[in-house]
XYZ file of C-alpha atoms in Angstrom:
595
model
C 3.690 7.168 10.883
C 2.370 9.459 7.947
C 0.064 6.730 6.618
C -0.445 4.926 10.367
C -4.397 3.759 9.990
C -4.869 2.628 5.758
C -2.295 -0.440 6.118
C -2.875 -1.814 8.968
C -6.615 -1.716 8.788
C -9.131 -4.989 8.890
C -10.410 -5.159 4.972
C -12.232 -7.753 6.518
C -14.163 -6.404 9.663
C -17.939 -6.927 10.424
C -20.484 -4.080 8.933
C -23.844 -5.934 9.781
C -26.054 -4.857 12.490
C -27.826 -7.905 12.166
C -25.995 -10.731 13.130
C -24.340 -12.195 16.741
C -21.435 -15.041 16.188
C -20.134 -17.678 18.780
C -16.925 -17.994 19.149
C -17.092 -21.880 20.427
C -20.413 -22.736 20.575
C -23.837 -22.963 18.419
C -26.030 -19.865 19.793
C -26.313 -16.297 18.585
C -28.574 -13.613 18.250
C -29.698 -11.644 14.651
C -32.099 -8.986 13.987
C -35.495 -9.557 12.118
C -34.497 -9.862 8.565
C -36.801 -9.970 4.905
C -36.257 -13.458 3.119
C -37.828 -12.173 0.427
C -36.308 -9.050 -0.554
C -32.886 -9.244 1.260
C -33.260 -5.740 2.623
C -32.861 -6.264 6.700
C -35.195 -4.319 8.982
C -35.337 -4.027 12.640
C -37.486 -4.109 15.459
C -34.525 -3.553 17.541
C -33.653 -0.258 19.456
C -30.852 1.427 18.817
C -28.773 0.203 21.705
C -29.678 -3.257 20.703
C -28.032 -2.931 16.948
C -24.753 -1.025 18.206
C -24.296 -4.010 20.828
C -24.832 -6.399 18.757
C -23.019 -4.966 15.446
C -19.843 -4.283 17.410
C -20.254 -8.190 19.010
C -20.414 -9.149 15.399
C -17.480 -7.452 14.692
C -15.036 -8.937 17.831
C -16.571 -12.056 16.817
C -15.736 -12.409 13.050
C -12.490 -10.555 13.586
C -11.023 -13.337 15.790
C -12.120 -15.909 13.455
C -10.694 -14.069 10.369
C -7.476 -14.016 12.169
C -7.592 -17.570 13.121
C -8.054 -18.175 9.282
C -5.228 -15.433 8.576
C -2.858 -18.126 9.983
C -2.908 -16.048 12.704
C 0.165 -13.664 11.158
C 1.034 -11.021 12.965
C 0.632 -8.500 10.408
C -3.517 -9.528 10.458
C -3.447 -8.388 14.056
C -2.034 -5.129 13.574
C -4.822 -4.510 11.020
C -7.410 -5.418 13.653
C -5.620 -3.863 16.686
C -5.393 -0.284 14.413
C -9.059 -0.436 12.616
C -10.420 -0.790 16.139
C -8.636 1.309 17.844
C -9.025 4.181 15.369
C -12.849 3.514 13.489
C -15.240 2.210 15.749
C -17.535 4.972 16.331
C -18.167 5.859 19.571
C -21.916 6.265 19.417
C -22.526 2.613 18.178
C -21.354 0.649 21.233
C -21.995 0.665 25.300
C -20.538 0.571 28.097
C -20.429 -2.980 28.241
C -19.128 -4.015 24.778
C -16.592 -1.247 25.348
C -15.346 -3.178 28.075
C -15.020 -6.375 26.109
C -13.364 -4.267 23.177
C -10.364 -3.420 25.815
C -10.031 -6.862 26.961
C -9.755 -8.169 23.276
C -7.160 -5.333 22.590
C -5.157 -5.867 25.669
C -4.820 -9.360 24.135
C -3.625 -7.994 20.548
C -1.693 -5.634 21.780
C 0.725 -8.061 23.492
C 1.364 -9.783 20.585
C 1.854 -7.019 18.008
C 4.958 -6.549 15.888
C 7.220 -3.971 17.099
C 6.275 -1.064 15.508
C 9.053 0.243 13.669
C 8.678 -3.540 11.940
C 5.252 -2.500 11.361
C 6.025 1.067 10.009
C 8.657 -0.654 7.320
C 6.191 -3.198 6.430
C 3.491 -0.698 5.775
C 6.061 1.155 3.509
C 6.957 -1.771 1.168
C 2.828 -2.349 0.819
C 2.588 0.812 -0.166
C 5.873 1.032 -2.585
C 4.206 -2.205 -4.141
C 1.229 -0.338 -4.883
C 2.548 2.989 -6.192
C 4.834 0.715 -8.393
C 1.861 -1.768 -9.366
C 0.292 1.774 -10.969
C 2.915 2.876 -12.745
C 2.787 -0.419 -14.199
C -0.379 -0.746 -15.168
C -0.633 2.945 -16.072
C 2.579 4.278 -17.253
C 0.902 7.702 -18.300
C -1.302 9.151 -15.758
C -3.443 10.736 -18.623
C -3.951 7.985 -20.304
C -7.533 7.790 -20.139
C -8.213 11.103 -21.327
C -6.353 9.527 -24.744
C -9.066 9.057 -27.337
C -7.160 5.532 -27.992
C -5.653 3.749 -25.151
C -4.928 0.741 -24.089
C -5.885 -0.761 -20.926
C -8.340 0.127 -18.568
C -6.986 3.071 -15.931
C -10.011 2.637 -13.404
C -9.877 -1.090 -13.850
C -5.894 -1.494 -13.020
C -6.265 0.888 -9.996
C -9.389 -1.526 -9.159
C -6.848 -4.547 -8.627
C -3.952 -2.241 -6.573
C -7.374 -0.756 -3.946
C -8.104 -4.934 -3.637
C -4.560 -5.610 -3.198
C -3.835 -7.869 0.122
C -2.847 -6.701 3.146
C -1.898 -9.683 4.738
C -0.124 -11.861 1.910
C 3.668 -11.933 1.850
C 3.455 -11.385 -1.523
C 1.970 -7.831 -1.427
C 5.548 -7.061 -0.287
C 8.117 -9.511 -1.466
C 8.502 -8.021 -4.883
C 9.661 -4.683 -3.367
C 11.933 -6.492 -0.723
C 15.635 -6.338 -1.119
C 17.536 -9.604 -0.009
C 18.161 -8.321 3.430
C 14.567 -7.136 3.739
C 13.047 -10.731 2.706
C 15.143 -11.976 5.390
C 13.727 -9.745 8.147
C 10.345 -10.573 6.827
C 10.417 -14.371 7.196
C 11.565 -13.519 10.859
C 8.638 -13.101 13.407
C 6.061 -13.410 11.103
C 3.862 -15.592 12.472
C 2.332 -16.148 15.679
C 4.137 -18.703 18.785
C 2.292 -21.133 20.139
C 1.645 -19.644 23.141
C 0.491 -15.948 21.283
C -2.235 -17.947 19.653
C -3.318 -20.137 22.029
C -3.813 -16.351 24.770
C -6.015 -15.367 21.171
C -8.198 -18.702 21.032
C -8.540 -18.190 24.754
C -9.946 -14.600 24.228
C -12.225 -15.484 21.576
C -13.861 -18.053 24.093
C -14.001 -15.205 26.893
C -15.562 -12.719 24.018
C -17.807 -15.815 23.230
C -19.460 -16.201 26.732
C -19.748 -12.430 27.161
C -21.835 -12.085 23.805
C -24.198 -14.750 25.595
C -24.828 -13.080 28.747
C -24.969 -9.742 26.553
C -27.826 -12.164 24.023
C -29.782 -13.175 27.224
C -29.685 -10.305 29.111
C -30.888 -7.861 25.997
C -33.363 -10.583 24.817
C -31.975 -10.124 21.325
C -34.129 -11.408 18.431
C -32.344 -14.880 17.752
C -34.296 -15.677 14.376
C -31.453 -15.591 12.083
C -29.015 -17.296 14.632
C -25.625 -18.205 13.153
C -23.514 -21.017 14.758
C -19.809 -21.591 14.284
C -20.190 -24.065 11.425
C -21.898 -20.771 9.832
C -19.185 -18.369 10.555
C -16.088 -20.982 9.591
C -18.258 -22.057 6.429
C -18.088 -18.414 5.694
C -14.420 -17.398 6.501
C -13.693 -20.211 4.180
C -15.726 -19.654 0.971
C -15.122 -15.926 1.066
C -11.500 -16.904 0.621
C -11.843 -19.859 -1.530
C -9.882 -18.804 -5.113
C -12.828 -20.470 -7.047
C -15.515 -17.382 -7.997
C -17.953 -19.736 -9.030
C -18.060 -22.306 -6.374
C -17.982 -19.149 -4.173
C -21.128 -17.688 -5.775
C -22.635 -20.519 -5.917
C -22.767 -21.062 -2.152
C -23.562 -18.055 -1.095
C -26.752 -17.461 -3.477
C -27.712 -21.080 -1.772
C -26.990 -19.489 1.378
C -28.728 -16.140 1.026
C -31.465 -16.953 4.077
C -28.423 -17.738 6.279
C -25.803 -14.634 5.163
C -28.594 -11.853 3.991
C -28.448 -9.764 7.380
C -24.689 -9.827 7.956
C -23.562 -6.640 5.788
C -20.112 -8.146 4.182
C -21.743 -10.920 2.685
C -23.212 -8.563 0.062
C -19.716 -6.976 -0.115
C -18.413 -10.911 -0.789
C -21.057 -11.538 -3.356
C -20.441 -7.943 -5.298
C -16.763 -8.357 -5.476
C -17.291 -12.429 -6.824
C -19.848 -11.044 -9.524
C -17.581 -8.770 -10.525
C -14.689 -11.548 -10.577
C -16.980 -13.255 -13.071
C -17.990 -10.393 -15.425
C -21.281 -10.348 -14.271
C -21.660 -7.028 -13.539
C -25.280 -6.271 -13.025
C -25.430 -8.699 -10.230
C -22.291 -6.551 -8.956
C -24.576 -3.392 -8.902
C -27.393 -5.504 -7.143
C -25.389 -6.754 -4.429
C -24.024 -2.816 -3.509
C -27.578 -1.675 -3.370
C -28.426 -4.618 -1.169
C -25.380 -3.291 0.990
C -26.494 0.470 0.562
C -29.902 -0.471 1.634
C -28.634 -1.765 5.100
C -27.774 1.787 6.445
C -24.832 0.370 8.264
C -23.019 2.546 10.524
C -21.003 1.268 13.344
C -17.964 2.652 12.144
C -16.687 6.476 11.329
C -15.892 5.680 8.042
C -16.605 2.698 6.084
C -13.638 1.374 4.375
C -15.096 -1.903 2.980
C -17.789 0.110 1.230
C -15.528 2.323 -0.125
C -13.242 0.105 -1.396
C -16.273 -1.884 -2.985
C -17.230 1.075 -4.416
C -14.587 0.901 -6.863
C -15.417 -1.940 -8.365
C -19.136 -0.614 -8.577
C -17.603 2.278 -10.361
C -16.048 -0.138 -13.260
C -19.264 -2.358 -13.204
C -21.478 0.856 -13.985
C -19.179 1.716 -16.511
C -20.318 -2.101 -18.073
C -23.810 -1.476 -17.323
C -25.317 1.636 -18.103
C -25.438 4.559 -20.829
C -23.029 6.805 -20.591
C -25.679 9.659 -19.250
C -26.720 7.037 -17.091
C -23.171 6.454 -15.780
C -22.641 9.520 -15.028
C -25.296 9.866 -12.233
C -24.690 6.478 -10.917
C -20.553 7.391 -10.809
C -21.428 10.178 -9.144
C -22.987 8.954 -6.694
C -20.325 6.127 -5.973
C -17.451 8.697 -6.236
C -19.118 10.614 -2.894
C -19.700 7.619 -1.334
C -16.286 6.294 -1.686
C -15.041 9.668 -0.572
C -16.739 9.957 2.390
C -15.683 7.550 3.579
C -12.127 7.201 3.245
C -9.430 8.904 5.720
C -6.783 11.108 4.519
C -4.329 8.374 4.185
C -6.120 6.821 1.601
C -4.029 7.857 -1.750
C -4.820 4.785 -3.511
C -8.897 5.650 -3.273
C -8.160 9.046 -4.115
C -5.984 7.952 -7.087
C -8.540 5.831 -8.519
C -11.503 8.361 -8.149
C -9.126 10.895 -10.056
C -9.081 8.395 -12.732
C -12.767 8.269 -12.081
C -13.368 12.145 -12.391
C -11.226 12.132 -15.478
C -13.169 9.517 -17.044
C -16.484 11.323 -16.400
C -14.600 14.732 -18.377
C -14.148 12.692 -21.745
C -18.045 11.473 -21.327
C -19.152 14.769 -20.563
C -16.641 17.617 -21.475
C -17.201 19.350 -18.084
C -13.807 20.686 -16.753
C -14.720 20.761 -13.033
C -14.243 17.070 -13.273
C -10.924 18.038 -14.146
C -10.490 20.121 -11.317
C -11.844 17.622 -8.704
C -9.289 15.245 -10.342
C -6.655 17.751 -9.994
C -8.031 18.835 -6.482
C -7.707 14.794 -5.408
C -3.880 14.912 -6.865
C -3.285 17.976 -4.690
C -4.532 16.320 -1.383
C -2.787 13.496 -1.620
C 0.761 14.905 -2.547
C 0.005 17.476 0.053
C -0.542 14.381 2.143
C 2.216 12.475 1.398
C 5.103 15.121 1.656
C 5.612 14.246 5.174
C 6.658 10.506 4.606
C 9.270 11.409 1.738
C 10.526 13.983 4.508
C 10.160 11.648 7.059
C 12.331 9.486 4.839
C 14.971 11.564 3.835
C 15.397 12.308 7.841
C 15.779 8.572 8.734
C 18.275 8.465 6.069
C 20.653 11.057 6.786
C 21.048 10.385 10.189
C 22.499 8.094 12.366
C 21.026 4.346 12.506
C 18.183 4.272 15.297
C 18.297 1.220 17.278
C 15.656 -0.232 19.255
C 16.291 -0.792 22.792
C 14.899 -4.261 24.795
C 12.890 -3.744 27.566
C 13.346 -5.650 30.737
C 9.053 -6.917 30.273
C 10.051 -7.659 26.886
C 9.331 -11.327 26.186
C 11.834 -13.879 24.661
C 10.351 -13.680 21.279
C 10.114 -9.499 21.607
C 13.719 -9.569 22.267
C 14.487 -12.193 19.217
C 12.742 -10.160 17.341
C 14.053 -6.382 18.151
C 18.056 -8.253 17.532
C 16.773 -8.986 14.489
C 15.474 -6.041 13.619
C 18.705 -3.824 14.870
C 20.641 -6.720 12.895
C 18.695 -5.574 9.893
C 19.382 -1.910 10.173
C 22.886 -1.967 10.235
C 23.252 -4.606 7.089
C 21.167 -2.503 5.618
C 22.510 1.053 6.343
C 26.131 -0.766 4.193
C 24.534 -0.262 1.258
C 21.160 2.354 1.932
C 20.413 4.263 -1.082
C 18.393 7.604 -0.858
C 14.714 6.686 -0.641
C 12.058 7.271 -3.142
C 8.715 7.068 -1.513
C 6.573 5.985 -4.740
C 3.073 7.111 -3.870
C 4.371 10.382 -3.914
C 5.884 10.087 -7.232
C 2.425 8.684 -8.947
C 1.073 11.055 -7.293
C 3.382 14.093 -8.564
C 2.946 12.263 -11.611
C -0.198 13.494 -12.014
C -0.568 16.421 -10.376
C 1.694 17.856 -13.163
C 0.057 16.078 -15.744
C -3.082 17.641 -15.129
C -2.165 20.796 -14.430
C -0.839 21.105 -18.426
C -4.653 20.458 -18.916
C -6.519 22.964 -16.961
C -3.710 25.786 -17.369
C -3.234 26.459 -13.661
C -2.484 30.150 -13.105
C 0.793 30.961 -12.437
C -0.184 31.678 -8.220
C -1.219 28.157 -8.130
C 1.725 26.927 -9.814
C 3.627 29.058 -7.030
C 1.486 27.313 -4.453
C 2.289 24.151 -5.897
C 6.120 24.574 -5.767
C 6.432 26.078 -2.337
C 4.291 22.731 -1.025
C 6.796 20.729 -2.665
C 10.191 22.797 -1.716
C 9.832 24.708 1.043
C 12.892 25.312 3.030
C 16.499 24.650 2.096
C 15.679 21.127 2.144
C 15.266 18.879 -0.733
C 11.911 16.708 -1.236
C 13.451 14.035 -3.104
C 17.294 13.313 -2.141
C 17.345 12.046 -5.156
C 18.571 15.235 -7.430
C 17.314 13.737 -11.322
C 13.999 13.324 -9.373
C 13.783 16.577 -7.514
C 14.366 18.641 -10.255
C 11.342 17.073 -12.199
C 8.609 18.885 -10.402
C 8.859 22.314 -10.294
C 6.823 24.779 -12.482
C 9.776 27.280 -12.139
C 12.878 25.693 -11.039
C 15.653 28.107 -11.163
C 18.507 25.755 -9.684
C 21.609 25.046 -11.448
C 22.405 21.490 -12.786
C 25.486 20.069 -11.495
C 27.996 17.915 -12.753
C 28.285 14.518 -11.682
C 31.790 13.213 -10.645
C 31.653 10.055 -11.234
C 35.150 7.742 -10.976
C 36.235 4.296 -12.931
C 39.363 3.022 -12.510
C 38.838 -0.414 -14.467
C 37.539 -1.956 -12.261
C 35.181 -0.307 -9.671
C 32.652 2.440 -9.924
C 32.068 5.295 -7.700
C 28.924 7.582 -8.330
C 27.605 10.150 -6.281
C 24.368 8.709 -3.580
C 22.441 11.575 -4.795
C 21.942 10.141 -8.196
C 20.849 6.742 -7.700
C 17.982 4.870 -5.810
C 16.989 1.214 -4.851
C 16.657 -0.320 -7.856
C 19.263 0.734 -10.289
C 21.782 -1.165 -12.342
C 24.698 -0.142 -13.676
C 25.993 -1.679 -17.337
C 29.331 -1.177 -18.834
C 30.164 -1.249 -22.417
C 33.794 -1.569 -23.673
C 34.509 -0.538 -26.947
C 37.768 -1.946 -28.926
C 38.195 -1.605 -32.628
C 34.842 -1.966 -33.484
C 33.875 -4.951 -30.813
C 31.867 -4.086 -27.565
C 31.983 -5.627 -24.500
C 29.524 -5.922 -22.241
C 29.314 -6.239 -18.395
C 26.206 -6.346 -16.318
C 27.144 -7.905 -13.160
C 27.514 -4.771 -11.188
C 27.170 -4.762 -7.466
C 26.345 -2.372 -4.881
C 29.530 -2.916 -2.296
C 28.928 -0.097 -0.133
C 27.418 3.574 0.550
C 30.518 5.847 2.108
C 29.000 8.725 3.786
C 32.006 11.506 3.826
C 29.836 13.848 6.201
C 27.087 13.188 8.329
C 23.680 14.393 7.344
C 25.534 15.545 3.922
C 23.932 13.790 0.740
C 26.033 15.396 -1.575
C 29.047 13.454 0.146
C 27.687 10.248 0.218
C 29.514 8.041 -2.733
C 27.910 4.105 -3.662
C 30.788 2.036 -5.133
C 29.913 -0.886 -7.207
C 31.940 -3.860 -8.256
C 32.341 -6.470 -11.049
C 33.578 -9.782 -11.146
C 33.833 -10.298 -14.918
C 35.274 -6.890 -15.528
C 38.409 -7.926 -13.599
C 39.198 -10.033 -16.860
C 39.570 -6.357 -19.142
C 42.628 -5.904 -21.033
C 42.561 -2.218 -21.667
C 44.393 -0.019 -24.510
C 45.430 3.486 -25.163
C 42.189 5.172 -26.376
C 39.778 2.611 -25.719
C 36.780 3.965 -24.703
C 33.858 2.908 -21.975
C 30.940 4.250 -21.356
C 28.891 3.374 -18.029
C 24.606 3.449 -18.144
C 23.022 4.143 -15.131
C 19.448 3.029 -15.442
C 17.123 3.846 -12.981
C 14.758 1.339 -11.413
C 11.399 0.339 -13.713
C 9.287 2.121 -11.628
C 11.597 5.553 -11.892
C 10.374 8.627 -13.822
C 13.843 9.751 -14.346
C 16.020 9.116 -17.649
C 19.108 7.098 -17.910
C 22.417 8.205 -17.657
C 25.429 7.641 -19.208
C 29.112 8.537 -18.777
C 31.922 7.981 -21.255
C 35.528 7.360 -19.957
C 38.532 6.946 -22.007
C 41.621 4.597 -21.083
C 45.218 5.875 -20.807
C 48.127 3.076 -20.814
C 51.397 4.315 -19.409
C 53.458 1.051 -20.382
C 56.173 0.605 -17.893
C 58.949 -2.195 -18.896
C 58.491 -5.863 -17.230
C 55.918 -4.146 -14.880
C 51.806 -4.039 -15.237
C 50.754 -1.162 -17.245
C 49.842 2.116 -15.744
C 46.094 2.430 -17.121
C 43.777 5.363 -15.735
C 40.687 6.751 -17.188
C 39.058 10.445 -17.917
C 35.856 11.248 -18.288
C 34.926 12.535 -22.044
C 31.634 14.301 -23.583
């Protein structure tokens, strides 16, 4: 899976190296911490701190999934971001062995993975199209008058939730929201083998407390770590704040508190508080993981806050700073970081007229398209070939196998009426690739660069043919026509022109009256030849239509309107009516098209 680690990552894990939680029972172990200043230092060595940071971590992970409502989806982020970021120089032998034990336990109860791969794709099609919403023109900030805030809207889509249904029901076709509902939660018995784990974790992190003679002087109990889970999620900022400022002596060595408190602040507007709480975090040095993907994405809203904050020469230093930060440490899948830090760099030109921040703008719109060619093509393969079942397992549980008939169930309703997919972080992404390069007048080798990246090979990047012959620098392809059919009643329109999302209006004109219908439906997808786009035809019905008295000369023209979040243009296709009138027999009526 092209982006396998960003979705299915824990927003939520553990970055302290300062705190031990129980599972079960009141005992734990912290480092020495400053009440005064809220900076932590340690007398600890350095095995110490990676045992007990990576503890911390099992620890509040199986609570936060407890408080996740134990969805399955939460324990593919947790199964992935350990798996794939715990760096290997902060944790021994010991806690490694606890780490398998813990995954062994996730792993059984994971979704299958081509549920997980689909899921990940509708998150991400929900945040490609949430920017495109909030930002119809890439270059809008470099606009001496806009409206909006680009940095700000990209803010919300980084902090969008990974583990709420409705971070991917507003992308979800009927037969997708169907599938969803299925399997999404734990069974009983999935989460009771989970609570068991967390009390085997619990009594290892006490032998591992006694054993180490970790510095217990900021203990936390489980009252402490539930009262947290709980307030951190509780929708009301300023209750929130307000307990955790009373709580300070309590949270001030656990890392994500400061993270909790910085993103609340900025909830509320108060934005130099926001900038205090990241340099609390910043002064913690935490590194128990390769890259760290809760700082980053907090770094984004320290980014807006400095905006609020400073002068714009002071800005620029501290958005500096924040832009490396957040770079470093984010992965290659991470578009939607990149995206915003374009925005970012773009931002900082129209402070400071410097076009390399143009450049590393452009540079960032590069990568990621680069990037994110290989799930479009990925796409298009899936598409045009056969439906891929999944085959049960003889180990396979009850619930696996529900699940995997479900899924196969899903496919083939599915495959009736598949339209060409349109992966949408690729589009934003294109989006502004091109829109920035009409601003730093790329030399024509780059723009040949550019256009071998996106078509090499006989093979289309975007099935879609109105989309993929929008980005080219030099497209020398002929335009074909499109044969589309109407016979009254029924529409037929080439695959190749059309994508999830579209509607289809028809407008009957008679003697100066129109008629409208807009009750279209997608029926079916025929594919003529396998693997052969251009003979795949959709055919889409009306109900009210079937009420149309046609006469000689009337005329109808059909608008194909792409979906909201499309950056092609409309189409439309006229078609005039022929009546043959036969004697005590229905008229013959056909229709051709007309320019």
């Amino acid at each position: 899976m092209i982006v396998k680690k960003k979705i299915f990552r824990t927003f939520t894990a553990v970055l302290a190296s300062a705190i031990i939680l129980s599972g079960e029972v009141v005992n734990v172990c912290a480092t020495n911490t400053s009440t005064k200043s809220g900076t932590v230092s340690s007398s600890m060595t350095d095995k110490q701190l990676s045992s007990l940071s990576m503890l911390n971590y099992i620890t509040v992970l199986s609570q936060e999934i407890n408080a996740s409502s134990n969805s399955k989806i939460y324990l593919d982020n947790a199964y992935s971001d350990i798996v794939n970021n715990i760096n290997p120089n902060a944790v021994d032998e010991d806690t490694m062995a606890e780490i398998k034990q813990l995954l062994n336990t996730i792993y059984a109860y994971q979704s299958i993975e081509t549920k997980r791969e689909r899921l990940e794709y509708m998150y991400e099609q929900n945040q490609a199209n949430a920017i495109q919403k909030a930002i119809p023109n890439p270059l809008s900030i470099l606009n001496v008058v806009q409206s909006g805030d680009p940095v700000k809207a990209v803010v919300s889509v980084v902090y969008m939730a990974v583990d709420a249904k409705t971070s991917y029901t507003s992308y979800l076709s009927e037969v997708d929201n169907k599938y969803l509902e299925d399997g999404w939660a734990l069974d009983d018995e999935a989460a009771g083998n989970i609570h068991e784990s967390r009390k085997d974790a619990f009594s290892y992190m006490v032998e591992m407390c006694q054993k180490n003679g970790l510095n217990g002087n900021l203990a936390l109990n489980e009252k402490s770590v539930k009262d947290f889970v709980s307030w951190e999620n509780n929708p009301n900022t300023t209750r929130r704040i307000e307990y955790f400022e009373q709580y300070q002596k309590t949270y001030q060595g656990y890392g994500k508190y400061w993270l909790v408190l910085a993103e609340s602040y900025y909830e509320l507007g108060d934005y130099e508080k926001c900038i205090d709480a990241i340099d609390k975090y910043e002064s913690m040095h935490i590194d128990i993981f390769r890259k760290d993907h809760d700082y980053a994405k907090a770094l984004a809203i320290a980014l807006d806050a400095a905006d609020e904050v400073y002068s714009s020469s002071e800005y620029v230093i501290h958005a500096n700073h924040y832009l490396t930060e957040m770079l470093n440490n984010s992965e290659m899948e991470d578009w939607d970081i990149k995206y915003l830090a374009a925005q970012a760099y773009m931002d900082l030109y129209t402070k400071t007229s410097d076009e390399d921040y143009l450049k590393k703008a452009y540079d960032l719109a590069k990568q990621n398209v680069n990037y994110l060619i290989d799930e479009q093509q990925k796409k298009n393969k899936e598409y045009l070939a056969d439906v891929k079942k999944i085959e049960e397992k003889k180990t396979d549980s009850k619930a696996r196998k529900k699940e995997i008939k479900s899924y196969n169930n899903w496919l083939e309703e599915e495959r009736k009426v598949e339209l060409p997919p349109i992966y949408q972080p690729l589009v934003v992404n294109c989006e502004l690739l091109f829109g920035l390069a009409g601003k730093i007048e790329l030399p024509e080798t780059e723009k040949k660069k550019i256009d071998k990246m996106l078509h090499s090979g006989d093979e289309p990047l975007f099935l879609v043919s109105p989309l993929e012959n929008l980005y080219w620098f030099n497209n020398t392809s002929e335009q074909k026509e499109v044969d589309v059919s109407f016979d009254g009643k029924a529409i037929e329109i080439p695959a190749e022109y059309l994508s999830l999302g579209t509607t289809i209006q028809v407008s009957v004109s008679d003697n100066g009256s129109e008629t409208i219908y807009d009750d279209w439906k997608l029926s079916k997808v025929e594919r003529e030849t396998k693997g052969d786009i251009s003979s795949f035809v959709a055919s889409y019905s009306s109900k009210d239509i079937k009420k149309q008295k046609y006469t000689d000369g009337m005329i109808v023209k059909i608008t194909v309107t792409p979906s909201a979040e499309s950056t092609y243009s409309v189409s439309e296709y006229k078609f005039e009516a022929h009546v043959n009138k036969k004697l005590k027999v229905i008229d013959d009526v056909t229709f051709t098209m007309v320019k």
